[in-house]
Short mmCIF file of C-alpha atoms in Angstrom, two decimals:
data_model
loop_
_atom_site.label_atom_id
_atom_site.label_comp_id
_atom_site.label_asym_id
_atom_site.label_seq_id
_atom_site.Cartn_x
_atom_site.Cartn_y
_atom_site.Cartn_z
CA MET A 14 120.13 138.84 138.55
CA ILE A 15 121.98 141.84 137.14
CA PHE A 16 118.80 143.58 135.99
CA GLU A 17 117.67 143.99 139.60
CA ASP A 18 120.95 145.53 140.76
CA PRO A 19 119.78 148.91 142.15
CA ARG A 20 122.82 150.80 140.88
CA ILE A 21 122.30 149.44 137.35
CA LEU A 22 118.58 150.19 137.50
CA VAL A 23 119.29 153.84 138.22
CA LYS A 24 122.01 154.19 135.57
CA ASP A 25 119.81 152.49 132.99
CA GLU A 26 116.89 154.76 133.87
CA ILE A 27 119.04 157.81 133.18
CA GLN A 28 119.95 156.35 129.78
CA GLN A 29 116.31 155.60 129.05
CA LEU A 30 115.25 159.13 129.96
CA ALA A 31 117.93 160.50 127.65
CA GLU A 32 116.62 158.38 124.79
CA GLU A 33 113.10 159.64 125.49
CA GLY A 34 114.30 163.20 124.94
CA TYR A 35 115.01 164.47 128.44
CA ASP A 36 118.01 166.50 129.53
CA VAL A 37 119.77 164.19 132.00
CA SER A 38 122.99 166.11 132.55
CA GLU A 39 122.01 167.15 136.08
CA LEU A 40 120.70 163.65 136.85
CA ARG A 41 124.05 162.11 135.95
CA GLU A 42 125.87 164.66 138.07
CA THR A 43 123.55 164.00 141.02
CA LEU A 44 124.12 160.27 140.75
CA ASN A 45 127.90 160.66 140.56
CA TRP A 46 127.98 162.80 143.70
CA TYR A 47 125.64 160.39 145.49
CA LEU A 48 127.93 157.47 144.70
CA ILE A 49 130.95 159.41 145.93
CA MET A 50 129.28 160.42 149.21
CA ASN A 51 127.73 157.02 150.01
CA ARG A 52 129.58 153.75 150.39
CA GLY A 53 126.68 151.53 149.48
CA PHE A 54 123.76 151.72 147.09
CA ASP A 55 120.75 149.55 147.82
CA MET A 56 117.15 149.37 146.63
CA ASP A 57 116.10 152.15 149.01
CA ASP A 58 118.62 154.41 147.33
CA ALA A 59 117.25 153.39 143.94
CA ARG A 60 113.70 154.22 145.07
CA TYR A 61 114.88 157.65 146.19
CA PHE A 62 116.17 158.34 142.69
CA PHE A 63 113.08 156.99 140.93
CA TYR A 64 110.61 158.74 143.24
CA GLU A 65 112.42 162.02 143.86
CA VAL A 66 115.40 162.74 141.60
CA PHE A 67 113.81 161.56 138.35
CA LYS A 68 110.62 163.58 138.76
CA ASN A 69 109.79 165.85 135.81
CA PRO A 70 113.19 166.19 134.10
CA PRO A 71 113.32 168.98 131.50
CA ARG A 72 112.88 168.21 127.81
CA ARG A 73 115.99 168.45 125.66
CA ASP A 74 115.95 171.28 123.12
CA GLY A 75 115.23 170.10 119.59
CA TYR A 76 113.64 166.77 120.49
CA CYS A 77 111.15 166.32 117.67
CA TYR A 78 109.41 162.99 118.40
CA TYR A 79 105.93 162.42 119.77
CA GLU A 80 105.49 158.94 121.19
CA PRO A 81 102.25 158.21 123.03
CA SER A 82 101.52 154.98 124.90
CA GLU A 83 97.73 155.29 125.02
CA TRP A 84 95.78 153.29 122.44
CA SER A 85 93.63 156.17 121.15
CA GLU A 86 96.64 158.42 120.63
CA ILE A 87 98.60 155.67 118.88
CA VAL A 88 95.71 155.19 116.49
CA ALA A 89 95.48 158.93 115.87
CA GLU A 90 99.21 159.16 115.18
CA SER A 91 99.27 156.19 112.77
CA SER A 92 97.74 155.25 109.41
CA PHE A 93 95.44 152.61 110.82
CA ALA A 94 93.43 150.82 108.14
CA ALA A 95 90.76 148.14 108.29
CA TYR A 96 90.88 145.36 105.71
CA GLU A 97 88.26 142.91 104.60
CA LYS A 98 88.91 139.45 105.97
CA PRO A 99 90.42 137.35 103.17
CA GLU A 100 89.14 133.95 102.15
CA ILE A 101 91.86 131.40 102.86
CA ALA A 102 91.21 127.68 102.46
CA GLN A 103 91.46 125.74 105.72
CA GLU A 104 94.22 123.47 104.46
CA GLU A 105 96.28 126.45 103.33
CA LEU A 106 95.64 128.30 106.58
CA PHE A 107 96.95 125.40 108.65
CA ASP A 108 99.98 125.11 106.36
CA ARG A 109 100.74 128.79 106.93
CA LEU A 110 100.39 128.49 110.72
CA TYR A 111 102.57 125.40 110.80
CA GLY A 112 105.09 127.19 108.59
CA ALA A 113 105.10 130.16 110.97
CA LEU A 114 105.97 127.95 113.93
CA LEU A 115 108.61 126.02 112.01
CA GLY A 116 110.09 129.25 110.67
CA ARG A 117 110.17 130.87 114.09
CA ALA A 118 111.82 127.86 115.69
CA THR A 119 114.35 127.59 112.86
CA GLY A 120 115.34 131.27 112.96
CA CYS A 121 115.57 131.13 116.74
CA MET A 122 117.89 128.12 116.68
CA LEU A 123 120.05 129.75 114.01
CA GLY A 124 120.62 132.79 116.22
CA LYS A 125 120.69 131.14 119.63
CA PRO A 126 124.38 130.14 119.81
CA VAL A 127 125.52 133.72 119.11
CA GLU A 128 122.92 135.69 121.06
CA GLY A 129 124.25 139.13 121.95
CA TRP A 130 127.27 138.93 119.64
CA THR A 131 128.39 141.71 117.34
CA ARG A 132 128.55 141.07 113.62
CA GLU A 133 132.33 141.32 113.85
CA LYS A 134 132.47 138.49 116.37
CA ILE A 135 130.09 136.38 114.28
CA LEU A 136 132.32 136.78 111.22
CA GLU A 137 135.38 135.96 113.31
CA TYR A 138 133.73 132.73 114.47
CA LEU A 139 132.78 131.79 110.92
CA ALA A 140 136.33 132.52 109.72
CA GLU A 141 137.62 130.14 112.39
CA ALA A 142 135.47 127.47 110.71
CA GLY A 143 136.71 128.43 107.24
CA GLU A 144 133.50 130.15 106.20
CA GLU A 145 133.14 133.73 104.94
CA ARG A 146 129.48 134.39 105.70
CA LEU A 147 126.49 132.84 107.42
CA GLU A 148 124.61 130.50 105.07
CA TYR A 149 123.37 127.76 107.41
CA TYR A 150 123.34 126.82 111.09
CA PHE A 151 126.56 127.77 112.84
CA PRO A 152 129.26 125.11 112.59
CA ASP A 153 130.62 123.33 115.64
CA ILE A 154 134.32 124.18 115.95
CA GLY A 155 134.88 122.00 118.98
CA ALA A 156 136.62 123.42 122.03
CA LYS A 157 137.06 126.78 120.30
CA ALA A 158 133.29 127.23 120.31
CA GLY A 159 133.51 127.44 124.09
CA GLU A 160 136.37 129.92 123.83
CA PHE A 161 134.13 132.15 121.73
CA GLY A 162 131.42 131.93 124.40
CA VAL A 163 128.94 129.64 122.63
CA ARG A 164 126.52 128.56 125.38
CA PHE A 165 124.12 126.36 123.46
CA LYS A 166 126.11 123.83 121.47
CA GLU A 167 122.90 121.83 120.98
CA ALA A 168 121.89 124.44 118.40
CA LEU A 169 125.06 124.14 116.34
CA ARG A 170 125.18 122.45 112.97
CA GLY A 171 125.14 118.68 113.29
CA ASN A 172 124.02 118.81 116.93
CA LEU A 173 120.51 120.12 116.34
CA LYS A 174 117.83 117.52 117.12
CA ARG A 175 114.96 119.77 118.22
CA ALA A 176 114.19 123.40 119.01
CA ILE A 177 115.63 123.74 122.49
CA ARG A 178 113.98 125.94 125.12
CA ASP A 179 114.10 129.69 124.47
CA ASP A 180 111.95 132.59 125.61
CA ASP A 181 111.27 133.41 121.95
CA LEU A 182 109.50 130.06 121.76
CA ASP A 183 107.91 130.24 125.21
CA TYR A 184 105.97 133.45 124.54
CA PRO A 185 103.83 132.18 121.64
CA ILE A 186 102.77 129.38 123.98
CA ILE A 187 102.16 131.78 126.88
CA ASN A 188 99.97 133.91 124.64
CA LEU A 189 98.20 130.82 123.33
CA LYS A 190 97.16 130.27 126.93
CA VAL A 191 96.03 133.89 127.16
CA LEU A 192 93.86 133.51 124.06
CA GLU A 193 92.43 130.15 125.11
CA GLN A 194 91.54 131.45 128.57
CA TYR A 195 90.39 135.00 127.79
CA GLY A 196 89.69 135.14 124.05
CA PHE A 197 90.76 137.79 121.55
CA HIS A 198 89.50 140.67 123.72
CA PHE A 199 91.80 140.07 126.69
CA HIS A 200 93.27 142.89 128.79
CA PRO A 201 96.81 143.48 130.09
CA GLU A 202 95.74 142.25 133.53
CA ASN A 203 94.81 138.90 131.97
CA VAL A 204 98.29 138.59 130.51
CA GLY A 205 99.78 139.27 133.93
CA HIS A 206 97.64 136.55 135.47
CA VAL A 207 98.87 133.99 132.93
CA TRP A 208 102.47 135.08 133.49
CA LEU A 209 102.28 134.55 137.23
CA GLU A 210 100.85 131.07 136.73
CA ASN A 211 103.18 129.92 133.94
CA LEU A 212 106.44 131.89 133.86
CA PRO A 213 109.24 131.32 136.39
CA PHE A 214 110.67 134.65 137.56
CA GLY A 215 114.16 133.42 136.72
CA GLN A 216 113.23 133.10 133.04
CA VAL A 217 112.01 136.64 132.44
CA TYR A 218 114.40 139.46 131.67
CA THR A 219 114.67 143.25 131.44
CA ALA A 220 111.18 144.79 131.00
CA GLU A 221 109.39 141.50 131.65
CA ARG A 222 111.34 141.02 134.87
CA ALA A 223 110.45 144.52 136.04
CA ALA A 224 106.78 144.03 135.16
CA TYR A 225 106.72 140.64 136.88
CA ARG A 226 108.23 142.19 140.01
CA ASN A 227 105.62 144.92 139.87
CA LEU A 228 102.79 142.39 139.51
CA VAL A 229 103.99 140.58 142.63
CA MET A 230 104.04 143.95 144.43
CA GLY A 231 100.36 144.35 143.57
CA LEU A 232 100.68 147.00 140.88
CA ARG A 233 98.37 146.98 137.86
CA PRO A 234 98.89 148.12 134.28
CA PRO A 235 99.99 150.63 133.15
CA LEU A 236 102.08 151.04 136.32
CA THR A 237 103.54 147.56 135.80
CA ALA A 238 105.23 148.96 132.69
CA THR A 239 106.55 152.19 134.18
CA HIS A 240 107.40 151.60 137.84
CA MET A 241 111.21 151.27 138.15
CA ASN A 242 111.39 149.80 134.66
CA PRO A 243 114.25 151.31 132.63
CA TYR A 244 113.77 148.59 130.00
CA ARG A 245 110.33 149.69 128.89
CA GLU A 246 111.45 150.17 125.27
CA PHE A 247 113.51 146.98 124.99
CA ILE A 248 112.72 144.12 122.63
CA GLY A 249 110.73 141.94 125.04
CA ALA A 250 107.29 142.89 123.75
CA GLN A 251 108.39 142.63 120.13
CA ILE A 252 109.16 138.93 120.56
CA ARG A 253 105.70 138.28 122.03
CA ALA A 254 103.77 139.44 118.96
CA ASP A 255 103.66 136.35 116.78
CA ILE A 256 100.51 134.52 117.74
CA PHE A 257 98.43 137.70 117.46
CA GLY A 258 99.41 137.97 113.81
CA TRP A 259 98.99 134.23 113.24
CA VAL A 260 95.38 134.25 114.44
CA SER A 261 94.53 137.41 112.48
CA PRO A 262 95.23 136.35 108.88
CA GLY A 263 94.89 139.44 106.72
CA ILE A 264 93.28 141.38 109.59
CA PRO A 265 96.16 143.51 110.96
CA GLU A 266 93.94 145.88 112.93
CA ARG A 267 92.86 142.94 115.10
CA ALA A 268 96.42 141.72 115.48
CA VAL A 269 97.78 145.09 116.60
CA LYS A 270 95.04 145.61 119.18
CA MET A 271 95.94 142.29 120.82
CA ALA A 272 99.63 143.15 120.55
CA TYR A 273 98.96 146.46 122.27
CA ASN A 274 97.10 144.81 125.15
CA ASP A 275 99.96 142.38 125.60
CA ALA A 276 102.74 144.97 125.37
CA ALA A 277 101.07 147.47 127.72
CA LEU A 278 101.76 145.15 130.65
CA SER A 279 105.51 145.74 130.42
CA HIS A 280 106.34 148.41 127.83
CA VAL A 281 105.67 151.95 126.66
CA LYS A 282 106.19 153.94 123.47
CA ASN A 283 108.53 152.19 121.01
CA GLY A 284 108.44 149.04 123.12
CA ILE A 285 104.70 148.86 122.39
CA TYR A 286 105.08 149.89 118.76
CA GLY A 287 107.60 147.10 118.13
CA GLU A 288 105.08 144.44 119.10
CA MET A 289 102.34 146.11 117.07
CA PHE A 290 104.65 146.39 114.04
CA VAL A 291 105.56 142.70 114.10
CA ALA A 292 101.97 141.59 114.73
CA ALA A 293 100.80 143.66 111.75
CA MET A 294 103.55 142.25 109.51
CA LEU A 295 102.64 138.69 110.44
CA SER A 296 98.98 139.33 109.73
CA ALA A 297 99.85 140.97 106.42
CA ALA A 298 102.16 138.09 105.48
CA PHE A 299 99.06 135.96 104.83
CA VAL A 300 98.02 138.21 101.94
CA CYS A 301 101.12 140.11 100.77
CA THR A 302 103.26 138.75 97.96
CA THR A 303 106.57 140.48 98.77
CA PRO A 304 108.46 141.13 102.02
CA LYS A 305 108.56 144.84 101.22
CA ASP A 306 104.77 144.94 101.10
CA VAL A 307 104.72 143.18 104.47
CA VAL A 308 106.98 145.84 105.97
CA LEU A 309 104.96 148.69 104.50
CA LYS A 310 101.72 147.22 105.86
CA GLY A 311 103.27 146.84 109.30
CA LEU A 312 104.52 150.41 109.27
CA GLN A 313 100.97 151.71 108.89
CA TYR A 314 100.36 150.85 112.55
CA VAL A 315 103.39 152.70 113.95
CA PRO A 316 103.03 156.36 115.04
CA LYS A 317 104.54 158.54 112.34
CA ARG A 318 106.38 160.87 114.73
CA SER A 319 108.11 158.04 116.59
CA ARG A 320 111.72 156.93 116.50
CA LEU A 321 110.67 153.46 115.34
CA TYR A 322 108.76 154.85 112.35
CA GLU A 323 111.76 156.99 111.42
CA ALA A 324 114.13 154.02 111.76
CA ILE A 325 112.08 151.61 109.64
CA SER A 326 111.51 154.32 107.03
CA TYR A 327 115.27 154.84 106.94
CA VAL A 328 115.90 151.14 106.29
CA LEU A 329 113.34 151.19 103.48
CA GLN A 330 115.11 154.19 101.96
CA ILE A 331 118.55 152.59 102.27
CA HIS A 332 117.24 149.45 100.58
CA GLU A 333 116.32 151.53 97.55
CA GLU A 334 119.75 153.15 97.41
CA VAL A 335 122.21 150.45 98.49
CA PRO A 336 122.22 147.05 96.75
CA GLU A 337 124.54 145.27 99.23
CA TRP A 338 122.97 144.42 102.57
CA GLU A 339 126.33 144.61 104.36
CA LYS A 340 126.69 148.28 103.38
CA ALA A 341 123.10 148.91 104.40
CA TRP A 342 123.83 147.28 107.78
CA ALA A 343 126.82 149.61 108.27
CA LYS A 344 124.62 152.66 107.64
CA VAL A 345 121.98 151.40 110.07
CA MET A 346 124.61 150.75 112.73
CA GLU A 347 126.08 154.21 112.25
CA ARG A 348 122.70 155.73 112.95
CA TYR A 349 121.15 153.33 115.48
CA GLY A 350 124.08 151.45 116.97
CA LYS A 351 123.81 153.67 120.06
CA TYR A 352 120.92 151.63 121.41
CA HIS A 353 121.29 148.69 123.80
CA ILE A 354 121.80 145.29 122.18
CA VAL A 355 118.27 144.25 123.15
CA HIS A 356 116.50 147.50 122.30
CA THR A 357 113.43 147.47 120.07
CA ILE A 358 114.59 149.99 117.48
CA ASN A 359 117.96 148.64 116.31
CA ASN A 360 116.78 145.04 116.31
CA ALA A 361 113.60 145.93 114.39
CA CYS A 362 115.88 147.48 111.77
CA PHE A 363 117.77 144.19 111.46
CA VAL A 364 114.49 142.30 111.04
CA VAL A 365 113.59 144.61 108.17
CA LEU A 366 117.07 144.26 106.64
CA GLY A 367 116.62 140.49 106.65
CA LEU A 368 113.19 140.75 105.05
CA LEU A 369 114.12 143.27 102.37
CA TYR A 370 117.51 141.92 101.33
CA GLY A 371 116.45 138.29 101.72
CA ALA A 372 113.80 138.99 99.07
CA GLY A 373 111.60 136.05 100.02
CA ASP A 374 114.41 133.45 100.22
CA PHE A 375 113.97 131.81 103.62
CA GLY A 376 117.58 130.84 104.29
CA LYS A 377 119.03 134.11 103.03
CA SER A 378 116.53 136.15 105.05
CA VAL A 379 117.16 134.50 108.42
CA CYS A 380 120.92 134.45 107.83
CA ILE A 381 121.02 138.20 107.14
CA ALA A 382 118.92 138.93 110.22
CA VAL A 383 121.22 136.84 112.41
CA GLU A 384 124.51 137.93 110.86
CA CYS A 385 123.58 141.53 111.70
CA GLY A 386 124.32 140.59 115.32
CA LEU A 387 122.85 141.80 118.64
CA ASP A 388 119.63 139.98 119.62
CA THR A 389 120.22 137.29 117.05
CA ASP A 390 117.80 134.61 118.24
CA CYS A 391 114.94 137.13 118.47
CA ASN A 392 115.56 138.61 115.04
CA GLY A 393 116.08 135.26 113.36
CA ALA A 394 112.88 134.00 114.96
CA THR A 395 110.81 137.00 113.82
CA VAL A 396 112.07 136.86 110.24
CA GLY A 397 111.62 133.09 110.18
CA SER A 398 108.05 133.45 111.42
CA ILE A 399 107.15 135.99 108.74
CA LEU A 400 108.71 133.94 105.93
CA GLY A 401 107.07 130.84 107.39
CA VAL A 402 103.66 132.47 107.01
CA MET A 403 104.43 133.60 103.47
CA LEU A 404 105.81 130.26 102.29
CA GLY A 405 103.85 127.84 104.45
CA ALA A 406 105.33 124.68 105.92
CA SER A 407 105.16 123.04 102.50
CA GLY A 408 107.35 125.79 101.04
CA LEU A 409 110.10 125.83 103.67
CA PRO A 410 113.47 124.31 102.70
CA HIS A 411 113.88 120.82 104.15
CA GLN A 412 117.52 121.39 105.05
CA TRP A 413 116.41 124.10 107.48
CA VAL A 414 113.40 122.50 109.16
CA ASP A 415 114.24 118.78 109.12
CA PRO A 416 116.89 119.04 111.90
CA LEU A 417 114.15 120.18 114.30
CA ASN A 418 112.33 116.84 113.99
CA ASP A 419 109.03 118.65 114.46
CA THR A 420 109.87 119.03 118.16
CA MET A 421 110.07 122.00 120.50
CA GLU A 422 111.05 122.33 124.16
CA SER A 423 109.46 124.89 126.46
CA SER A 424 109.43 125.85 130.11
CA VAL A 425 105.68 126.53 129.98
CA PRO A 426 103.71 123.96 132.04
CA GLY A 427 102.07 121.39 129.79
CA PHE A 428 104.37 122.20 126.86
CA GLN A 429 107.76 121.04 128.07
CA TRP A 430 108.13 118.75 125.04
CA VAL A 431 105.69 119.35 122.21
CA LYS A 432 105.31 118.46 118.55
CA ILE A 433 105.39 121.66 116.52
CA SER A 434 102.64 120.31 114.26
CA GLU A 435 100.42 119.63 117.29
CA LEU A 436 101.03 123.15 118.57
CA ALA A 437 100.03 124.47 115.14
CA ARG A 438 96.79 122.46 115.30
CA ARG A 439 96.00 123.90 118.72
CA ILE A 440 96.50 127.44 117.42
CA PHE A 441 94.47 126.57 114.32
CA ARG A 442 91.53 125.67 116.54
CA LEU A 443 91.35 129.29 117.73
CA LEU A 444 90.23 130.23 114.23
CA GLN A 445 87.45 127.68 113.97
#
């Protein structure tokens, strides 16, 4: 796989170090000379760079962020708050959990055919179908869909019969197994154990792939997250947050602690904060009445001197100043478009854009999140999950959820073909 190419690992590590505030000018020059002087570049060469060349690079002048990865420091840097557990009727609680799963699956399927696309390419595809903007599942334009690079035609409008397999749908199930086996006070090592038993190596990517490789090598957290892992701030942890919010209704401090213990296996800094942010939003969605309140609650658990806190605060500010989401998107891209298409920060911004400008309308919210582009299935899934909690299954529009036929595919053993309602009942039992 491309993410284990040693040359790419080294180049991506230099980019990651630059984003973390280090001066990498000499590192880039060293790599360029090394490539000129050596015909090949294998994993031993990569290890030389990670172990020797990348040691203690100097900080870049003017870098103003402070981004810890240790739990106690994250708490100290954030506005952590404890809330009294709300009283939610059992019937309503199940409806919210079921809605979360349906919403996540729906948003994921909406974004799946165009995963990794830019907004410009998405609009070009829609124009080919005679549509100006995204308002429903992507249309099937026949052979031209293949020309555009659509890989999952089963998720196109009219073809959708179920939620087809996707890692955004696998991880809630993986973490269900973590919670069933180890309870709410699990540790990162427990997560790694469940991964090795249930996740094929070929179906993990970027930071998760690096962490998986490190687990097999015998490393333990936090080294699994840092050893030769240039993707430690990518979106992978952020998409694993959902179940921790679902099983912590109105108790965000519990949700974010579980999210932290999950994320620490594979991520650091903003990679960890992204999962905590989403977990807190999902927990808050059980008690908040507006999407903006959900975002503000989630932001309490993000370190205030981090790039993620700055980015989400910026989106909140733009929302107050710019009425059209498309113009807000352009401003966000101008500021954060520099990040990789599966980075935590830019994609978290798109999640917040969907929530704020969707204003509680399920279809509008997921469509905005997906039309923003980049990691479309992840962002659609996260927004769909949050709106699913807020609206409950009974409040979700039939035209969006009916095509799924209450059915989800997964690669997780024992869940290859599962009723979404049955999965919701299994999660519900964790709260009994």
